[in-house]
């Protein structure tokens, strides 16, 4: 994977690819096909995917709860997995010291190492860049990634039996989409800081939702609320692929977590600072068994949550899923490809959508796709390779 000008990770071919490798890539890459939701689970929701338990909760350890995103549930589960011997290490991401607004892959085998990588990171990441080395090394490790990363790992498991053998625990989270590097750059400009001077950048965490914080080598710093950093800067830079994602909720993970936002008087999520609270969904038999283990060991504190309540906590996720059918139809009508997305309840979710919103999303997406194609044509002067 290589980083493009916008700061997104993109595949780069640097040697010949065999037919077998090409089939494996095409069958695993979430830009080509998205892993279907399991039909074996008794409960399945068109918006929230397969589920066994839906809970709210938080890490029992106050330090883990403070440092992690939302209630620190993911970090607490990883620490429990290490301490109980479920896995010997964790594959996840952490801030990149050389590029503080970006990420890098890391391995963790202790509580302290897990916490060093805790917190949401709204920038490009490729945790599966290390998967071949990890599978070759053996052992048992937990994997944490975006829903598309988890989809890719599940699809890879159809071709490589080592995935099932060496990765007994796959965790994910609800994803709002991946912003370009321009989002973080906008935040730094608003703080009055130069990107080249920044040595530390935290998108959120250390509280809930936590402040966006940047620090420079000479001691200057800037802070911004989550509502402003995500609402005014990052969310406006989300790549198009994320806007047609049919599984932004980690539907094929063993366990998926999210922010269990408290609602304001109108029922819309409030981003005021509070004690962190996670939404926790177990999705598989393995995830359910591990969740019970963490509860029994008091690694996390939980309370039952009716699945109908999730929409109050995550209204944007619900609305996006209802619009996926309209958006992908617009892409196809513009003669552009979309990933294969079978058995992901896209049609069922669309039937819950408001007709006005569906029409608006269809037309808006078509306009966006056609405008992007026109701009590319202008750059190449109608395909002749000359600047327009």
Coordinates of C-alpha atoms in Angstrom, one line a residue:
X1 CA 0.0 0.0 0.0
X2 CA 1.3 3.5 -0.9
X3 CA 0.0 6.9 0.3
X4 CA -1.4 9.1 -2.5
X5 CA -1.4 12.9 -2.6
X6 CA -4.7 13.1 -0.6
X7 CA -3.2 10.9 2.2
X8 CA -5.2 7.8 1.3
X9 CA -3.6 4.3 1.2
X10 CA -3.8 2.9 -2.3
X11 CA -2.5 -0.4 -3.7
X12 CA 0.6 -0.2 -5.9
X13 CA 1.8 -3.1 -8.1
X14 CA 5.5 -3.4 -8.1
X15 CA 6.0 -6.8 -9.7
X16 CA 4.1 -9.3 -11.8
X17 CA 1.0 -10.9 -10.2
X18 CA 0.1 -14.5 -10.8
X19 CA -3.4 -15.5 -11.7
X20 CA -3.8 -17.2 -8.3
X21 CA -2.6 -14.0 -6.5
X22 CA -4.9 -11.9 -8.6
X23 CA -7.9 -14.0 -7.7
X24 CA -7.0 -13.8 -4.1
X25 CA -6.7 -10.0 -4.3
X26 CA -9.9 -9.6 -6.2
X27 CA -11.8 -11.9 -3.8
X28 CA -10.5 -10.2 -0.7
X29 CA -10.1 -6.5 -1.4
X30 CA -13.1 -4.5 0.0
X31 CA -12.9 -2.3 -3.1
X32 CA -13.9 -5.3 -5.1
X33 CA -16.2 -7.4 -2.7
X34 CA -17.5 -6.9 0.8
X35 CA -17.7 -10.0 3.1
X36 CA -21.4 -11.0 3.5
X37 CA -23.1 -11.0 6.8
X38 CA -23.5 -14.5 8.3
X39 CA -26.8 -16.2 7.8
X40 CA -26.1 -18.6 10.6
X41 CA -26.8 -16.1 13.4
X42 CA -30.4 -16.1 14.7
X43 CA -30.6 -12.3 15.0
X44 CA -29.9 -10.0 12.1
X45 CA -30.8 -6.4 11.7
X46 CA -30.8 -4.6 8.3
X47 CA -29.0 -1.6 9.8
X48 CA -26.8 -3.2 12.6
X49 CA -26.0 -6.6 11.2
X50 CA -25.8 -10.1 12.9
X51 CA -25.9 -9.9 16.7
X52 CA -26.1 -12.1 19.8
X53 CA -25.9 -9.4 22.5
X54 CA -26.3 -5.7 22.3
X55 CA -24.9 -3.9 25.4
X56 CA -23.7 -0.6 26.7
X57 CA -20.7 -0.6 28.9
X58 CA -17.2 0.5 29.7
X59 CA -13.8 -0.7 30.8
X60 CA -13.9 -1.4 34.6
X61 CA -10.4 0.1 34.9
X62 CA -10.7 3.9 35.1
X63 CA -7.4 4.5 33.3
X64 CA -8.4 2.3 30.3
X65 CA -11.8 4.0 30.2
X66 CA -10.2 7.4 30.1
X67 CA -7.6 6.7 27.4
X68 CA -9.8 4.6 25.1
X69 CA -12.3 5.9 22.6
X70 CA -15.9 6.0 24.0
X71 CA -15.9 3.8 27.1
X72 CA -12.6 2.0 26.4
X73 CA -14.4 -1.3 25.8
X74 CA -12.2 -2.4 22.8
X75 CA -9.0 -1.7 24.8
X76 CA -10.3 -3.5 27.8
X77 CA -11.2 -6.6 25.7
X78 CA -7.8 -6.6 24.1
X79 CA -6.1 -6.4 27.5
X80 CA -8.3 -9.2 28.8
X81 CA -7.4 -11.4 25.8
X82 CA -3.7 -10.9 26.5
X83 CA -4.0 -11.5 30.3
X84 CA -6.1 -14.6 29.9
X85 CA -3.9 -16.1 27.2
X86 CA -6.6 -16.0 24.5
X87 CA -4.0 -14.5 22.3
X88 CA -0.3 -13.7 22.7
X89 CA -0.3 -10.4 20.8
X90 CA -2.5 -7.8 19.2
X91 CA -2.2 -6.4 15.6
X92 CA -3.6 -2.8 15.5
X93 CA -2.5 0.7 14.8
X94 CA -1.0 3.6 16.7
X95 CA 0.0 7.2 15.9
X96 CA 3.1 7.4 13.6
X97 CA 5.8 9.3 15.5
X98 CA 7.3 10.5 12.1
X99 CA 3.9 11.8 10.9
X100 CA 1.8 12.5 14.1
X101 CA -1.5 13.0 12.2
X102 CA -1.0 9.6 10.5
X103 CA -0.9 6.0 11.7
X104 CA 1.4 3.0 11.6
X105 CA 0.9 -0.7 12.3
X106 CA 2.0 -2.0 15.7
X107 CA 2.1 -5.2 17.7
X108 CA 1.1 -5.1 21.4
X109 CA 1.6 -7.8 24.0
X110 CA 1.1 -5.9 27.2
X111 CA -1.5 -3.6 28.8
X112 CA 0.8 -0.6 28.4
X113 CA 1.3 -1.2 24.7
X114 CA -2.4 -1.6 24.1
X115 CA -3.1 1.8 25.8
X116 CA -0.3 3.4 23.8
X117 CA -2.4 2.8 20.7
X118 CA -5.8 3.5 22.2
X119 CA -8.2 6.1 20.9
X120 CA -9.8 6.8 17.6
X121 CA -7.5 7.7 14.6
X122 CA -9.3 9.5 11.8
X123 CA -6.6 9.0 9.2
X124 CA -5.6 6.3 6.6
X125 CA -4.3 3.0 8.1
X126 CA -3.4 -0.4 6.6
X127 CA -3.3 -2.9 9.5
X128 CA -3.4 -5.8 7.0
X129 CA -0.1 -4.6 5.5
X130 CA 1.5 -6.9 8.1
X131 CA -0.8 -9.9 7.7
X132 CA 1.4 -12.1 5.6
X133 CA 4.3 -11.8 8.1
X134 CA 1.9 -12.3 11.0
X135 CA 0.4 -15.5 9.6
X136 CA 3.9 -16.8 8.7
X137 CA 5.1 -16.1 12.3
X138 CA 2.3 -18.2 13.7
X139 CA 0.9 -18.0 17.3
X140 CA -2.5 -16.6 18.1
X141 CA -3.2 -12.9 17.8
X142 CA -6.2 -10.6 17.9
X143 CA -6.8 -8.2 15.0
X144 CA -8.4 -4.8 15.3
X145 CA -9.4 -2.9 12.2
X146 CA -11.9 -0.8 10.4
X147 CA -15.0 -2.7 9.1
X148 CA -13.4 -2.8 5.6
X149 CA -10.2 -4.3 7.1
X150 CA -12.2 -7.0 8.9
X151 CA -14.1 -7.7 5.7
X152 CA -10.8 -8.2 3.8
X153 CA -9.4 -10.5 6.5
X154 CA -12.6 -12.6 6.5
X155 CA -12.5 -12.9 2.7
X156 CA -8.8 -13.7 2.8
X157 CA -9.7 -16.6 5.2
X158 CA -11.5 -18.3 2.3
X159 CA -8.2 -18.6 0.5
X160 CA -5.8 -19.0 3.4
X161 CA -6.6 -21.5 6.2
X162 CA -4.0 -19.8 8.5
X163 CA -6.4 -17.0 9.2
X164 CA -8.8 -19.2 11.1
X165 CA -5.9 -20.9 12.9
X166 CA -3.9 -17.9 14.0
X167 CA -6.6 -15.2 14.4
X168 CA -9.1 -16.4 17.0
X169 CA -10.4 -12.9 17.8
X170 CA -11.4 -10.2 15.3
X171 CA -12.6 -6.8 16.7
X172 CA -14.0 -3.8 14.9
X173 CA -15.9 -0.6 15.4
X174 CA -18.5 1.6 13.8
X175 CA -16.8 3.7 11.2
X176 CA -17.9 7.2 10.1
X177 CA -15.7 7.1 7.0
X178 CA -12.0 7.8 6.3
X179 CA -11.0 11.5 5.9
X180 CA -8.1 12.6 3.7
X181 CA -5.0 14.1 5.2
X182 CA -6.5 17.5 4.3
X183 CA -8.9 17.1 7.3
X184 CA -6.1 17.1 9.9
X185 CA -4.3 19.8 8.0
X186 CA -7.4 22.0 8.2
X187 CA -7.6 21.4 12.0
X188 CA -3.9 22.4 12.5
X189 CA -4.5 25.6 10.4
X190 CA -7.5 26.4 12.6
X191 CA -5.2 25.9 15.6
X192 CA -2.6 28.3 14.1
X193 CA 0.0 25.5 13.9
X194 CA 2.2 24.3 11.1
X195 CA 2.0 20.6 10.3
X196 CA 5.8 20.2 10.1
X197 CA 6.2 21.5 13.6
X198 CA 3.7 19.0 15.2
X199 CA 5.2 16.2 17.2
X200 CA 2.0 14.9 18.8
X201 CA -1.5 14.8 17.5
X202 CA -4.5 13.1 19.3
X203 CA -7.8 13.1 17.4
X204 CA -9.8 12.3 20.6
X205 CA -9.7 10.2 23.8
X206 CA -8.5 11.0 27.3
X207 CA -12.1 11.8 28.1
X208 CA -15.3 11.2 26.1
X209 CA -15.5 12.2 23.4
X210 CA -12.2 13.9 24.3
X211 CA -10.5 16.9 22.7
X212 CA -8.5 17.0 19.6
X213 CA -5.0 18.0 20.8
X214 CA -1.8 19.0 18.9
X215 CA 1.6 19.8 20.4
X216 CA 4.8 21.1 18.8
X217 CA 8.4 20.5 19.7
X218 CA 8.8 24.0 21.1
X219 CA 5.9 23.6 23.5
X220 CA 3.0 25.2 21.6
X221 CA -0.3 23.4 21.6
X222 CA -3.8 23.6 20.2
X223 CA -7.1 22.1 21.3
X224 CA -10.5 21.6 19.5
X225 CA -13.7 20.0 20.5
X226 CA -14.8 16.7 18.9
X227 CA -17.9 18.4 17.5
X228 CA -15.8 20.9 15.7
X229 CA -12.9 18.7 14.6
X230 CA -15.2 16.0 13.2
X231 CA -18.2 18.1 12.2
X232 CA -16.4 21.1 10.6
X233 CA -13.2 19.5 9.2
X234 CA -12.8 15.7 9.1
X235 CA -16.3 14.6 8.0
X236 CA -16.1 17.0 5.0
X237 CA -13.0 15.2 3.7
X238 CA -14.3 11.6 3.8
X239 CA -13.5 9.6 0.7
X240 CA -16.2 8.6 -1.7
X241 CA -15.8 4.9 -1.2
X242 CA -16.9 5.3 2.4
X243 CA -20.1 7.0 1.3
X244 CA -21.3 3.8 -0.4
X245 CA -20.1 1.4 2.3
X246 CA -22.8 -1.2 3.1
X247 CA -21.1 -2.4 6.3
X248 CA -19.7 0.5 8.3
X249 CA -20.7 -1.3 11.6
X250 CA -18.2 -4.2 11.6
X251 CA -20.9 -6.8 10.8
X252 CA -18.4 -9.6 10.2
X253 CA -16.3 -9.0 13.3
X254 CA -16.6 -11.2 16.4
X255 CA -17.3 -8.1 18.5
X256 CA -17.9 -4.5 17.3
X257 CA -18.0 -1.4 19.5
X258 CA -19.0 2.1 19.0
X259 CA -19.8 5.3 20.8
X260 CA -23.0 4.9 22.9
X261 CA -23.8 8.6 22.7
X262 CA -26.2 10.1 25.1
X263 CA -29.1 11.9 23.5
X264 CA -30.0 15.5 24.0
X265 CA -33.5 16.8 24.6
X266 CA -34.5 16.2 21.0
X267 CA -33.0 12.7 21.0
X268 CA -29.9 13.6 18.9
X269 CA -26.5 12.5 20.2
X270 CA -24.9 15.1 22.5
X271 CA -21.1 15.5 22.3
X272 CA -20.7 17.1 25.7
X273 CA -17.9 15.6 27.8
X274 CA -19.1 12.7 30.0
X275 CA -17.8 9.5 31.4
X276 CA -17.1 7.2 28.4
X277 CA -19.8 4.7 27.3
X278 CA -19.4 2.1 24.6
X279 CA -21.9 0.3 22.5
X280 CA -20.9 -3.4 22.4
X281 CA -22.3 -6.0 20.0
X282 CA -21.2 -9.6 20.0
X283 CA -21.8 -11.1 16.6
X284 CA -20.4 -14.7 16.5
X285 CA -20.2 -17.7 18.8
X286 CA -16.5 -16.9 19.4
X287 CA -17.2 -13.3 20.2
X288 CA -20.1 -14.2 22.5
X289 CA -17.9 -16.7 24.5
X290 CA -15.1 -14.2 24.8
X291 CA -17.5 -11.4 25.8
X292 CA -18.8 -13.6 28.6
X293 CA -15.2 -14.3 29.7
X294 CA -14.5 -10.5 29.9
X295 CA -17.7 -9.9 31.9
X296 CA -17.0 -12.8 34.3
X297 CA -13.5 -11.4 34.9
X298 CA -14.9 -7.9 35.5
X299 CA -12.8 -6.5 32.7
X300 CA -15.8 -4.6 31.5
X301 CA -19.1 -3.4 33.1
X302 CA -22.1 -3.8 30.9
X303 CA -25.9 -3.3 30.8
X304 CA -28.4 -4.8 28.3
X305 CA -29.5 -2.5 25.4
X306 CA -32.5 -3.1 23.2
X307 CA -31.3 -3.1 19.6
X308 CA -33.9 -0.6 18.7
X309 CA -32.1 2.0 20.9
X310 CA -29.0 1.9 18.7
X311 CA -30.4 4.3 16.2
X312 CA -30.8 7.0 18.9
X313 CA -27.1 6.7 19.6
X314 CA -26.0 6.3 15.9
X315 CA -28.5 8.1 13.7
X316 CA -26.0 9.0 11.0
X317 CA -25.1 5.3 10.6
X318 CA -28.7 4.4 10.3
X319 CA -29.4 7.0 7.7
X320 CA -26.3 6.2 5.6
X321 CA -27.3 2.5 5.5
X322 CA -30.8 3.4 4.2
X323 CA -29.2 5.4 1.4
X324 CA -26.7 2.9 0.1
X325 CA -29.0 1.4 -2.5
X326 CA -29.8 4.8 -3.9
X327 CA -26.1 5.8 -4.0
X328 CA -24.9 2.6 -5.6
X329 CA -27.7 2.8 -8.1
X330 CA -26.5 6.3 -9.1
X331 CA -22.9 5.0 -9.5
X332 CA -24.0 2.2 -11.7
X333 CA -26.3 4.6 -13.7
X334 CA -23.1 6.7 -14.3
X335 CA -21.4 3.6 -15.8
X336 CA -19.0 3.3 -12.9
X337 CA -18.3 0.1 -10.9
X338 CA -19.3 -0.6 -7.3
X339 CA -18.1 -3.4 -5.0
X340 CA -20.1 -6.6 -4.8
X341 CA -22.3 -6.4 -1.7
X342 CA -24.4 -9.4 -1.4
X343 CA -26.2 -10.5 1.7
X344 CA -25.7 -7.2 3.5
X345 CA -29.4 -6.2 3.8
X346 CA -28.9 -3.2 1.5
X347 CA -32.4 -3.6 0.0
X348 CA -34.1 -4.2 3.4
X349 CA -32.4 -1.0 4.7
X350 CA -33.5 1.0 1.7
X351 CA -37.2 0.0 2.3
X352 CA -37.0 1.9 5.6
X353 CA -35.8 5.1 3.9
X354 CA -37.8 8.2 3.2
X355 CA -38.6 8.6 -0.5
X356 CA -37.4 12.2 -0.6
X357 CA -34.1 11.3 1.0
X358 CA -33.6 8.4 -1.4
X359 CA -34.3 10.6 -4.5
X360 CA -32.1 13.3 -3.1
X361 CA -29.2 10.9 -2.5
X362 CA -29.6 9.3 -5.9
X363 CA -29.4 12.6 -7.8
X364 CA -26.7 14.0 -5.5
X365 CA -24.5 11.0 -6.0
X366 CA -24.9 10.9 -9.7
X367 CA -24.0 14.6 -9.9
X368 CA -20.9 13.9 -7.8
X369 CA -19.8 11.0 -9.9
X370 CA -20.3 12.8 -13.2
X371 CA -18.6 15.9 -11.9
X372 CA -15.6 13.9 -10.9
X373 CA -15.4 12.3 -14.3
X374 CA -15.6 15.7 -16.0
X375 CA -12.8 17.0 -13.8
X376 CA -10.6 14.1 -14.7
X377 CA -11.4 14.6 -18.4
X378 CA -10.5 18.3 -18.1
X379 CA -7.1 17.5 -16.5
X380 CA -6.2 15.2 -19.4
X381 CA -7.8 17.5 -22.1
X382 CA -10.3 14.9 -23.2
X383 CA -7.9 12.0 -22.7
X384 CA -5.0 13.4 -24.8
X385 CA -2.7 13.7 -21.8
X386 CA -2.4 17.5 -22.2
X387 CA -3.2 19.8 -19.3
X388 CA -6.5 21.6 -19.7

